Amino acid sequence: MPRVNRPAEAGPAPVGQTDGQVSPRYAGLTTFARLPRIEDVPGHDVAVAGVPFDAGVTFRPGARFGPSAIREASRLLRPYNPQLDVMPFRDQQVVDAGDLPCNPFDIAQAAKEIEEAAYGLIRDGARLVTLGGDHTIAYPLLRAMNRVHGPVALVHFDAHLDTWDTYFDAPLTHGTPFRRAAEEGLFLPGSSAHVGIRGSLYDPQDLTSDAELGFTIVHCADLETLTVRDVVSLLRQRIGDAPLYVSVDIDVLDPAHAPATGTPEAGGMTSRELLGILRGFKGLNLVGADVVEVSPAYDHADITAVAAANLAYEFVSLCTKGT
């Protein structure tokens, strides 16, 4: 049963991580960053939840195991974020909300379950950071966000547009979530963007159709001439003061940095570039985020899971009051 959001000015001090200098980081329960479970505290400001779902993939499966791998890699995370100068686990109650229910055989039913469970975690004002799972889950997560915040500014980091109409006549897959979201007005067209797009397409019309939905695109090739600061400036102008939702497909990173994903594309971003852009969102009204498409069976030395865990940590840090 979800707990209500803990008012920042009331209640006991947040319960933080298990102390890594008392209990080694490889020991104990594998919650995200060794944080308390949602049932262990009376309320939360930020929930980290897994969605072990990959019935919407179109190439390599396995993202259903992503949440577990990201949690395991998150054991490395410490309580102070020096880049953002925040103590995200001290200044807000962050919890691991476990895995949301999701029917593995029925995509439409899974979407309903994910939406309702996510809404239960955020309905009283809490923020949500979600560990996927494939990118299909972004659609029900945006529906839950819409019920609380209305249309959001959407910044989508990905090698692929994910705005195709159907795949084998299926309306909801990991390649279609933002087409469905656009049809329902879940994001603000003039305040939204794709970042990191690259690779082959089916037809030039793919780009035209995407532009009609209101996205601007920062292609991965643009990073040959644009700096991280340039991209941050462009995105901040685009977002304005709207509530912000960020969706990260781990394949936005080059396979050298994130091999463990279902549809890898050569020529991607570095993890340093992506982290730098996210840190540039400091001060914006981040209401939710996801990190998806980690498929750990293809990982080497856990480098994809480590990247994903650090991205989730940046999102939790960005939720810290005063950041």
CSV table of C-alpha atoms in Angstrom, one decimal:
chain,number,residue,atom,x,y,z
A,1,MET,CA,0.0,0.0,0.0
A,2,PRO,CA,1.6,3.3,-1.0
A,3,ARG,CA,2.5,5.7,1.8
A,4,VAL,CA,1.5,9.4,1.6
A,5,ASN,CA,4.1,11.9,0.7
A,6,ARG,CA,6.0,13.2,3.7
A,7,PRO,CA,5.7,17.0,4.0
A,8,ALA,CA,9.2,18.5,3.9
A,9,GLU,CA,8.5,20.7,7.0
A,10,ALA,CA,7.1,18.0,9.1
A,11,GLY,CA,7.7,14.5,10.6
A,12,PRO,CA,10.9,12.7,11.5
A,13,ALA,CA,14.2,13.1,9.7
A,14,PRO,CA,14.5,11.0,6.6
A,15,VAL,CA,15.9,7.5,6.9
A,16,GLY,CA,18.8,7.3,4.6
A,17,GLN,CA,21.1,4.6,3.3
A,18,THR,CA,22.6,1.7,5.2
A,19,ASP,CA,25.9,3.2,6.2
A,20,GLY,CA,28.6,1.8,3.9
A,21,GLN,CA,31.2,2.3,6.6
A,22,VAL,CA,29.4,0.1,9.0
A,23,SER,CA,28.0,-2.5,6.7
A,24,PRO,CA,30.0,-3.1,3.5
A,25,ARG,CA,28.2,-2.1,0.3
A,26,TYR,CA,28.1,-5.6,-1.0
A,27,ALA,CA,26.1,-6.8,2.1
A,28,GLY,CA,22.5,-6.5,3.0
A,29,LEU,CA,19.3,-6.1,1.1
A,30,THR,CA,19.5,-5.0,-2.5
A,31,THR,CA,17.2,-2.0,-2.5
A,32,PHE,CA,18.1,1.0,-4.7
A,33,ALA,CA,21.2,2.7,-3.1
A,34,ARG,CA,20.5,0.5,0.0
A,35,LEU,CA,17.6,2.8,0.9
A,36,PRO,CA,14.7,1.9,3.1
A,37,ARG,CA,11.7,0.0,1.5
A,38,ILE,CA,8.5,2.0,1.2
A,39,GLU,CA,6.9,-0.1,3.9
A,40,ASP,CA,9.7,0.8,6.4
A,41,VAL,CA,8.9,4.5,6.7
A,42,PRO,CA,5.7,6.5,7.2
A,43,GLY,CA,5.9,8.6,4.0
A,44,HIS,CA,8.1,9.5,1.1
A,45,ASP,CA,9.2,12.5,-1.1
A,46,VAL,CA,10.8,10.4,-3.8
A,47,ALA,CA,10.0,6.8,-4.8
A,48,VAL,CA,12.3,4.7,-6.8
A,49,ALA,CA,10.3,1.8,-8.4
A,50,GLY,CA,11.1,-1.0,-10.8
A,51,VAL,CA,8.9,-2.1,-13.8
A,52,PRO,CA,10.2,-5.5,-14.9
A,53,PHE,CA,8.3,-5.5,-18.2
A,54,ASP,CA,9.7,-6.2,-21.7
A,55,ALA,CA,6.7,-7.6,-23.7
A,56,GLY,CA,6.9,-4.6,-26.0
A,57,VAL,CA,10.5,-5.1,-27.4
A,58,THR,CA,11.1,-5.5,-31.1
A,59,PHE,CA,14.6,-7.0,-31.0
A,60,ARG,CA,16.6,-8.4,-28.1
A,61,PRO,CA,14.6,-9.1,-24.9
A,62,GLY,CA,15.7,-9.1,-21.3
A,63,ALA,CA,14.9,-5.6,-20.0
A,64,ARG,CA,12.5,-7.3,-17.5
A,65,PHE,CA,15.7,-8.0,-15.5
A,66,GLY,CA,16.8,-4.4,-15.7
A,67,PRO,CA,15.5,-3.2,-12.3
A,68,SER,CA,17.3,-5.9,-10.5
A,69,ALA,CA,20.6,-5.2,-12.2
A,70,ILE,CA,20.3,-1.4,-11.7
A,71,ARG,CA,19.5,-1.9,-8.0
A,72,GLU,CA,22.6,-4.2,-7.6
A,73,ALA,CA,24.8,-1.6,-9.3
A,74,SER,CA,23.3,1.2,-7.1
A,75,ARG,CA,25.1,-0.3,-4.1
A,76,LEU,CA,28.1,1.9,-5.2
A,77,LEU,CA,26.2,5.1,-4.7
A,78,ARG,CA,27.2,7.4,-1.8
A,79,PRO,CA,25.1,10.0,0.1
A,80,TYR,CA,26.7,13.2,-1.3
A,81,ASN,CA,26.4,14.3,-4.9
A,82,PRO,CA,29.3,16.8,-5.3
A,83,GLN,CA,28.4,17.9,-8.9
A,84,LEU,CA,25.0,19.1,-7.7
A,85,ASP,CA,26.2,19.8,-4.1
A,86,VAL,CA,23.3,18.0,-2.5
A,87,MET,CA,22.7,15.2,0.0
A,88,PRO,CA,19.7,13.7,-1.7
A,89,PHE,CA,19.1,11.0,0.9
A,90,ARG,CA,19.4,13.3,3.9
A,91,ASP,CA,17.2,16.2,2.8
A,92,GLN,CA,14.3,14.2,1.5
A,93,GLN,CA,12.8,10.8,2.2
A,94,VAL,CA,13.7,8.5,-0.7
A,95,VAL,CA,12.4,5.0,-0.7
A,96,ASP,CA,12.5,1.9,-2.8
A,97,ALA,CA,8.9,1.2,-3.7
A,98,GLY,CA,9.7,-2.3,-5.1
A,99,ASP,CA,8.4,-3.4,-8.5
A,100,LEU,CA,5.1,-2.2,-9.9
A,101,PRO,CA,2.7,-4.9,-11.1
A,102,CYS,CA,2.7,-5.5,-14.8
A,103,ASN,CA,1.1,-8.4,-16.7
A,104,PRO,CA,3.8,-10.1,-18.7
A,105,PHE,CA,1.4,-11.5,-21.4
A,106,ASP,CA,-1.0,-8.5,-22.0
A,107,ILE,CA,0.5,-5.2,-22.9
A,108,ALA,CA,-2.7,-3.2,-22.6
A,109,GLN,CA,-3.4,-4.7,-19.1
A,110,ALA,CA,0.2,-4.1,-18.0
A,111,ALA,CA,-0.1,-0.4,-19.0
A,112,LYS,CA,-3.2,0.0,-16.9
A,113,GLU,CA,-1.5,-1.7,-13.9
A,114,ILE,CA,1.6,0.4,-14.2
A,115,GLU,CA,-0.4,3.7,-14.5
A,116,GLU,CA,-2.5,2.9,-11.4
A,117,ALA,CA,0.5,1.8,-9.3
A,118,ALA,CA,2.6,4.8,-10.4
A,119,TYR,CA,-0.3,7.2,-9.6
A,120,GLY,CA,-0.6,5.7,-6.2
A,121,LEU,CA,3.0,6.7,-5.5
A,122,ILE,CA,2.7,10.3,-6.7
A,123,ARG,CA,-0.9,11.4,-6.1
A,124,ASP,CA,0.1,13.3,-2.9
A,125,GLY,CA,2.9,15.2,-4.6
A,126,ALA,CA,5.9,12.8,-4.4
A,127,ARG,CA,8.4,12.4,-7.3
A,128,LEU,CA,8.9,9.1,-9.1
A,129,VAL,CA,12.1,7.7,-10.6
A,130,THR,CA,11.3,4.5,-12.5
A,131,LEU,CA,13.7,1.7,-13.5
A,132,GLY,CA,12.7,-0.2,-16.6
A,133,GLY,CA,11.8,-2.4,-18.3
A,134,ASP,CA,11.4,-1.5,-21.9
A,135,HIS,CA,10.3,1.9,-23.2
A,136,THR,CA,6.6,0.8,-23.5
A,137,ILE,CA,6.3,1.8,-19.8
A,138,ALA,CA,6.9,5.5,-20.5
A,139,TYR,CA,3.3,5.7,-21.8
A,140,PRO,CA,1.5,4.6,-18.7
A,141,LEU,CA,4.0,6.6,-16.6
A,142,LEU,CA,3.1,9.8,-18.5
A,143,ARG,CA,-0.6,9.0,-18.0
A,144,ALA,CA,0.0,8.8,-14.3
A,145,MET,CA,2.0,12.1,-14.3
A,146,ASN,CA,-0.8,13.8,-16.3
A,147,ARG,CA,-3.4,12.9,-13.6
A,148,VAL,CA,-1.3,14.9,-11.1
A,149,HIS,CA,0.5,17.6,-13.1
A,150,GLY,CA,-1.3,17.9,-16.4
A,151,PRO,CA,0.7,18.0,-19.6
A,152,VAL,CA,4.5,18.0,-18.9
A,153,ALA,CA,7.6,19.1,-20.8
A,154,LEU,CA,9.1,15.9,-22.0
A,155,VAL,CA,12.8,15.4,-22.7
A,156,HIS,CA,13.5,12.1,-24.3
A,157,PHE,CA,17.0,10.7,-24.5
A,158,ASP,CA,17.2,7.9,-27.0
A,159,ALA,CA,18.9,6.6,-30.2
A,160,HIS,CA,15.4,6.2,-31.6
A,161,LEU,CA,12.3,8.4,-32.0
A,162,ASP,CA,9.8,6.0,-30.4
A,163,THR,CA,7.0,7.9,-32.2
A,164,TRP,CA,6.1,5.2,-34.8
A,165,ASP,CA,2.4,4.5,-35.1
A,166,THR,CA,2.3,0.7,-34.9
A,167,TYR,CA,4.6,-2.3,-35.2
A,168,PHE,CA,3.1,-5.4,-36.7
A,169,ASP,CA,-0.2,-3.6,-36.2
A,170,ALA,CA,0.4,-3.4,-32.4
A,171,PRO,CA,-0.4,0.1,-31.2
A,172,LEU,CA,1.7,-0.1,-28.0
A,173,THR,CA,5.3,-1.3,-28.1
A,174,HIS,CA,8.6,0.2,-27.1
A,175,GLY,CA,8.7,2.0,-30.4
A,176,THR,CA,5.3,3.8,-30.1
A,177,PRO,CA,4.9,5.3,-26.5
A,178,PHE,CA,5.3,8.9,-27.4
A,179,ARG,CA,2.9,8.7,-30.4
A,180,ARG,CA,0.3,7.4,-28.0
A,181,ALA,CA,1.2,10.1,-25.5
A,182,ALA,CA,1.0,12.8,-28.2
A,183,GLU,CA,-2.5,11.6,-29.2
A,184,GLU,CA,-3.7,12.0,-25.6
A,185,GLY,CA,-2.0,15.4,-25.0
A,186,LEU,CA,0.2,14.1,-22.2
A,187,PHE,CA,3.1,16.3,-23.0
A,188,LEU,CA,3.6,20.0,-24.1
A,189,PRO,CA,4.6,19.8,-27.8
A,190,GLY,CA,6.5,23.2,-27.8
A,191,SER,CA,8.3,22.3,-24.6
A,192,SER,CA,9.5,18.8,-25.6
A,193,ALA,CA,12.6,17.4,-27.3
A,194,HIS,CA,14.4,14.2,-28.3
A,195,VAL,CA,18.2,14.1,-27.6
A,196,GLY,CA,20.7,11.6,-29.0
A,197,ILE,CA,18.7,10.4,-32.1
A,198,ARG,CA,20.8,8.5,-34.6
A,199,GLY,CA,20.9,5.4,-36.7
A,200,SER,CA,18.9,4.2,-39.7
A,201,LEU,CA,15.2,4.8,-40.3
A,202,TYR,CA,12.5,3.1,-42.3
A,203,ASP,CA,11.7,6.2,-44.3
A,204,PRO,CA,12.3,10.0,-44.4
A,205,GLN,CA,8.7,10.4,-43.4
A,206,ASP,CA,9.6,9.2,-40.0
A,207,LEU,CA,11.3,12.5,-39.2
A,208,THR,CA,8.4,14.5,-40.8
A,209,SER,CA,5.8,12.7,-38.8
A,210,ASP,CA,7.8,13.1,-35.6
A,211,ALA,CA,8.1,16.9,-36.2
A,212,GLU,CA,4.4,17.2,-36.6
A,213,LEU,CA,4.0,16.0,-32.9
A,214,GLY,CA,5.9,19.1,-31.8
A,215,PHE,CA,9.3,17.7,-30.8
A,216,THR,CA,12.6,19.4,-31.6
A,217,ILE,CA,15.6,17.0,-32.1
A,218,VAL,CA,19.1,17.3,-30.9
A,219,HIS,CA,20.7,14.6,-33.1
A,220,CYS,CA,23.7,12.8,-31.7
A,221,ALA,CA,25.8,14.1,-34.6
A,222,ASP,CA,25.0,17.6,-33.3
A,223,LEU,CA,27.2,16.9,-30.3
A,224,GLU,CA,30.2,17.1,-32.7
A,225,THR,CA,29.8,20.9,-32.7
A,226,LEU,CA,27.5,21.6,-29.7
A,227,THR,CA,28.9,21.5,-26.2
A,228,VAL,CA,27.0,20.0,-23.3
A,229,ARG,CA,26.4,23.6,-22.1
A,230,ASP,CA,24.9,24.4,-25.5
A,231,VAL,CA,22.5,21.5,-25.3
A,232,VAL,CA,21.5,22.4,-21.8
A,233,SER,CA,20.8,26.0,-22.8
A,234,LEU,CA,18.7,24.9,-25.8
A,235,LEU,CA,16.7,22.4,-23.6
A,236,ARG,CA,16.2,24.8,-20.7
A,237,GLN,CA,14.8,27.4,-23.1
A,238,ARG,CA,12.5,24.8,-24.5
A,239,ILE,CA,11.3,23.5,-21.1
A,240,GLY,CA,10.7,26.9,-19.4
A,241,ASP,CA,8.9,26.6,-16.1
A,242,ALA,CA,6.8,23.7,-17.1
A,243,PRO,CA,6.7,20.5,-15.0
A,244,LEU,CA,9.4,18.3,-16.4
A,245,TYR,CA,9.5,14.6,-17.2
A,246,VAL,CA,12.7,13.0,-18.4
A,247,SER,CA,12.8,9.6,-20.1
A,248,VAL,CA,16.2,7.9,-20.8
A,249,ASP,CA,16.5,4.9,-23.0
A,250,ILE,CA,20.0,3.6,-22.1
A,251,ASP,CA,20.7,3.0,-25.8
A,252,VAL,CA,21.2,6.8,-26.1
A,253,LEU,CA,24.7,5.9,-24.9
A,254,ASP,CA,27.2,4.5,-27.3
A,255,PRO,CA,27.4,0.6,-27.0
A,256,ALA,CA,30.9,1.2,-25.7
A,257,HIS,CA,29.3,2.7,-22.6
A,258,ALA,CA,26.1,0.7,-22.6
A,259,PRO,CA,26.2,-2.6,-24.5
A,260,ALA,CA,23.4,-4.2,-22.5
A,261,THR,CA,20.4,-3.0,-24.4
A,262,GLY,CA,17.9,-4.4,-26.9
A,263,THR,CA,18.5,-2.2,-29.9
A,264,PRO,CA,22.1,-0.8,-29.8
A,265,GLU,CA,23.2,1.8,-32.3
A,266,ALA,CA,26.7,2.9,-33.0
A,267,GLY,CA,27.8,6.5,-32.6
A,268,GLY,CA,26.1,7.4,-29.4
A,269,MET,CA,26.7,9.7,-26.5
A,270,THR,CA,29.2,9.2,-23.7
A,271,SER,CA,28.0,8.7,-20.2
A,272,ARG,CA,29.9,11.8,-19.2
A,273,GLU,CA,27.9,13.9,-21.8
A,274,LEU,CA,24.6,12.5,-20.7
A,275,LEU,CA,25.3,13.0,-17.0
A,276,GLY,CA,26.5,16.6,-17.8
A,277,ILE,CA,23.2,17.4,-19.6
A,278,LEU,CA,21.1,16.0,-16.8
A,279,ARG,CA,23.0,18.1,-14.2
A,280,GLY,CA,22.2,21.1,-16.3
A,281,PHE,CA,18.5,20.6,-15.3
A,282,LYS,CA,19.3,21.8,-11.8
A,283,GLY,CA,16.6,24.2,-10.6
A,284,LEU,CA,13.9,22.9,-13.0
A,285,ASN,CA,10.7,21.4,-11.8
A,286,LEU,CA,11.5,17.7,-12.3
A,287,VAL,CA,8.4,15.7,-11.4
A,288,GLY,CA,9.4,12.3,-12.7
A,289,ALA,CA,11.9,10.3,-14.7
A,290,ASP,CA,12.6,6.8,-16.0
A,291,VAL,CA,15.7,4.9,-17.1
A,292,VAL,CA,14.8,2.0,-19.4
A,293,GLU,CA,16.0,-0.7,-21.8
A,294,VAL,CA,18.8,-2.1,-19.6
A,295,SER,CA,19.0,-5.8,-20.6
A,296,PRO,CA,21.7,-7.2,-18.3
A,297,ALA,CA,22.3,-10.5,-20.2
A,298,TYR,CA,24.3,-8.5,-22.7
A,299,ASP,CA,26.3,-6.5,-20.1
A,300,HIS,CA,30.1,-6.6,-19.6
A,301,ALA,CA,31.4,-6.0,-16.1
A,302,ASP,CA,28.0,-4.4,-15.2
A,303,ILE,CA,28.9,-1.1,-17.1
A,304,THR,CA,25.4,-0.6,-18.4
A,305,ALA,CA,23.8,-1.2,-15.0
A,306,VAL,CA,26.3,1.2,-13.4
A,307,ALA,CA,25.5,3.9,-15.9
A,308,ALA,CA,21.8,3.4,-15.3
A,309,ALA,CA,22.2,3.5,-11.6
A,310,ASN,CA,24.1,6.8,-11.8
A,311,LEU,CA,21.5,8.3,-14.0
A,312,ALA,CA,18.8,7.4,-11.5
A,313,TYR,CA,20.9,8.9,-8.8
A,314,GLU,CA,21.1,12.2,-10.7
A,315,PHE,CA,17.3,12.2,-11.0
A,316,VAL,CA,16.9,11.6,-7.3
A,317,SER,CA,19.4,14.4,-6.6
A,318,LEU,CA,17.5,16.8,-8.9
A,319,CYS,CA,14.4,16.2,-6.9
A,320,THR,CA,16.1,17.5,-3.7
A,321,LYS,CA,14.4,20.6,-2.4
A,322,GLY,CA,16.4,23.7,-3.3
A,323,THR,CA,18.4,22.0,-6.1
